[in-house]
Coordinates of C-alpha atoms in Angstrom, one line a residue:
X1 CA -4.7 13.4 13.6
X2 CA -2.8 10.5 15.1
X3 CA -0.9 7.6 13.6
X4 CA -4.1 5.5 13.5
X5 CA -5.8 7.8 10.9
X6 CA -4.1 9.0 7.8
X7 CA -5.4 11.3 5.0
X8 CA -4.7 10.3 1.4
X9 CA -5.2 12.9 -1.3
X10 CA -6.2 11.4 -4.7
X11 CA -6.9 13.0 -8.0
X12 CA -10.1 11.9 -9.7
X13 CA -11.7 13.4 -12.8
X14 CA -9.9 16.7 -12.6
X15 CA -10.8 17.3 -8.9
X16 CA -9.2 16.4 -5.6
X17 CA -11.0 14.4 -3.0
X18 CA -9.8 13.5 0.5
X19 CA -10.1 9.9 1.6
X20 CA -9.5 9.1 5.2
X21 CA -8.4 5.6 6.0
X22 CA -7.6 3.9 9.3
X23 CA -4.2 2.3 9.7
X24 CA -4.0 -1.4 10.6
X25 CA -2.1 -2.1 13.9
X26 CA -0.3 -5.4 14.0
X27 CA 1.1 -6.3 17.4
X28 CA 4.4 -8.1 17.4
X29 CA 6.5 -9.6 20.3
X30 CA 9.1 -6.9 19.7
X31 CA 6.6 -4.0 19.4
X32 CA 4.1 -3.3 16.6
X33 CA 3.7 -2.5 12.9
X34 CA 1.4 0.3 11.7
X35 CA 0.3 -0.6 8.2
X36 CA -0.7 2.8 6.7
X37 CA -0.8 1.7 3.0
X38 CA -1.4 -1.7 1.3
X39 CA -2.1 -1.0 -2.3
X40 CA -1.7 -3.2 -5.4
X41 CA 1.6 -1.6 -6.3
X42 CA 3.2 -0.8 -2.9
X43 CA 2.9 -1.0 0.9
X44 CA 3.9 1.3 3.7
X45 CA 4.5 0.5 7.4
X46 CA 5.9 2.0 10.5
X47 CA 7.8 -0.5 12.7
X48 CA 8.0 0.4 16.4
X49 CA 10.7 -2.0 17.8
X50 CA 11.8 -2.0 21.5
X51 CA 15.3 -2.1 22.7
X52 CA 16.1 -5.6 24.1
X53 CA 14.0 -7.3 21.4
X54 CA 14.8 -8.2 17.8
X55 CA 13.0 -9.3 14.6
X56 CA 13.3 -12.8 13.3
X57 CA 16.2 -13.7 11.0
X58 CA 14.2 -13.8 7.7
X59 CA 14.1 -13.3 4.0
X60 CA 11.5 -12.7 1.4
X61 CA 11.0 -14.5 -1.9
X62 CA 9.4 -11.5 -3.8
X63 CA 9.2 -8.6 -1.4
X64 CA 11.7 -5.7 -1.7
X65 CA 11.8 -3.2 1.1
X66 CA 13.5 0.0 2.0
X67 CA 13.8 0.9 5.7
X68 CA 14.3 4.5 6.9
X69 CA 15.0 5.2 10.5
X70 CA 12.6 7.8 11.8
X71 CA 13.7 7.6 15.5
X72 CA 16.4 5.7 17.3
X73 CA 19.2 3.5 16.0
X74 CA 19.2 0.0 14.6
X75 CA 21.6 -2.7 13.5
X76 CA 20.7 -4.7 10.4
X77 CA 22.3 -8.1 10.5
X78 CA 22.8 -9.7 7.1
X79 CA 24.6 -12.8 5.8
X80 CA 27.5 -10.6 4.5
X81 CA 27.8 -8.4 7.7
X82 CA 26.2 -5.8 9.9
X83 CA 25.1 -2.3 9.3
X84 CA 24.2 0.3 11.9
X85 CA 21.6 2.9 10.9
X86 CA 20.8 6.2 12.7
X87 CA 18.0 8.6 12.4
X88 CA 17.7 9.8 8.7
X89 CA 19.5 6.8 7.3
X90 CA 18.1 4.0 5.2
X91 CA 18.9 0.6 3.6
X92 CA 17.2 -1.5 0.9
X93 CA 16.7 -5.2 1.3
X94 CA 16.3 -7.2 -1.9
X95 CA 14.4 -10.4 -2.3
X96 CA 16.4 -13.4 -1.0
X97 CA 18.6 -11.3 1.3
X98 CA 18.5 -12.7 4.8
X99 CA 18.3 -10.0 7.5
X100 CA 17.4 -9.2 11.1
X101 CA 16.6 -5.9 12.8
X102 CA 18.2 -5.3 16.2
X103 CA 17.3 -2.0 17.9
X104 CA 20.1 -0.3 19.8
X105 CA 17.4 1.8 21.5
X106 CA 13.7 2.1 21.1
X107 CA 13.2 2.8 17.4
X108 CA 10.7 3.8 14.7
X109 CA 11.3 2.6 11.1
X110 CA 9.5 3.7 8.0
X111 CA 9.3 0.7 5.7
X112 CA 8.3 1.2 2.0
X113 CA 8.0 -2.0 0.0
X114 CA 6.4 -4.0 -2.7
X115 CA 3.0 -5.2 -1.6
X116 CA 3.8 -8.8 -0.5
X117 CA 3.5 -8.2 3.2
X118 CA 2.9 -11.9 4.1
X119 CA 6.0 -13.0 2.2
X120 CA 8.2 -13.8 5.2
X121 CA 10.4 -16.9 5.6
X122 CA 11.7 -17.1 9.1
X123 CA 15.0 -18.8 9.6
X124 CA 15.4 -18.1 13.3
X125 CA 12.8 -16.6 15.6
X126 CA 13.1 -15.9 19.3
X127 CA 9.3 -16.0 19.6
X128 CA 8.7 -19.4 18.0
X129 CA 6.5 -18.1 15.2

């Protein structure tokens, strides 16, 4: 089973059932996002970001997110400094915190967040979005 199809196990009326859902692929100038969960309470994405590119400098009004580096190495640029994350390391970004992701090599990031996936205020963007 590839990244495009995920199995979700749910408990209903004292029995288990398997629900297969298809992940949503969102192409970005810097790579892509794989949205594997977008529920009322939470969201889950995998960000694939290529070296030589970077995300916009952005913040969120409501969204809180935790990023875990699955593969690669990234630099998180924030107003109060920079943080380098390697495989197996994570950081939480709170609402209102300005941040940018800069990959130091091709990277995959697991992002778990509150469900406001469209809550993005771009301050600077290399791709004029």
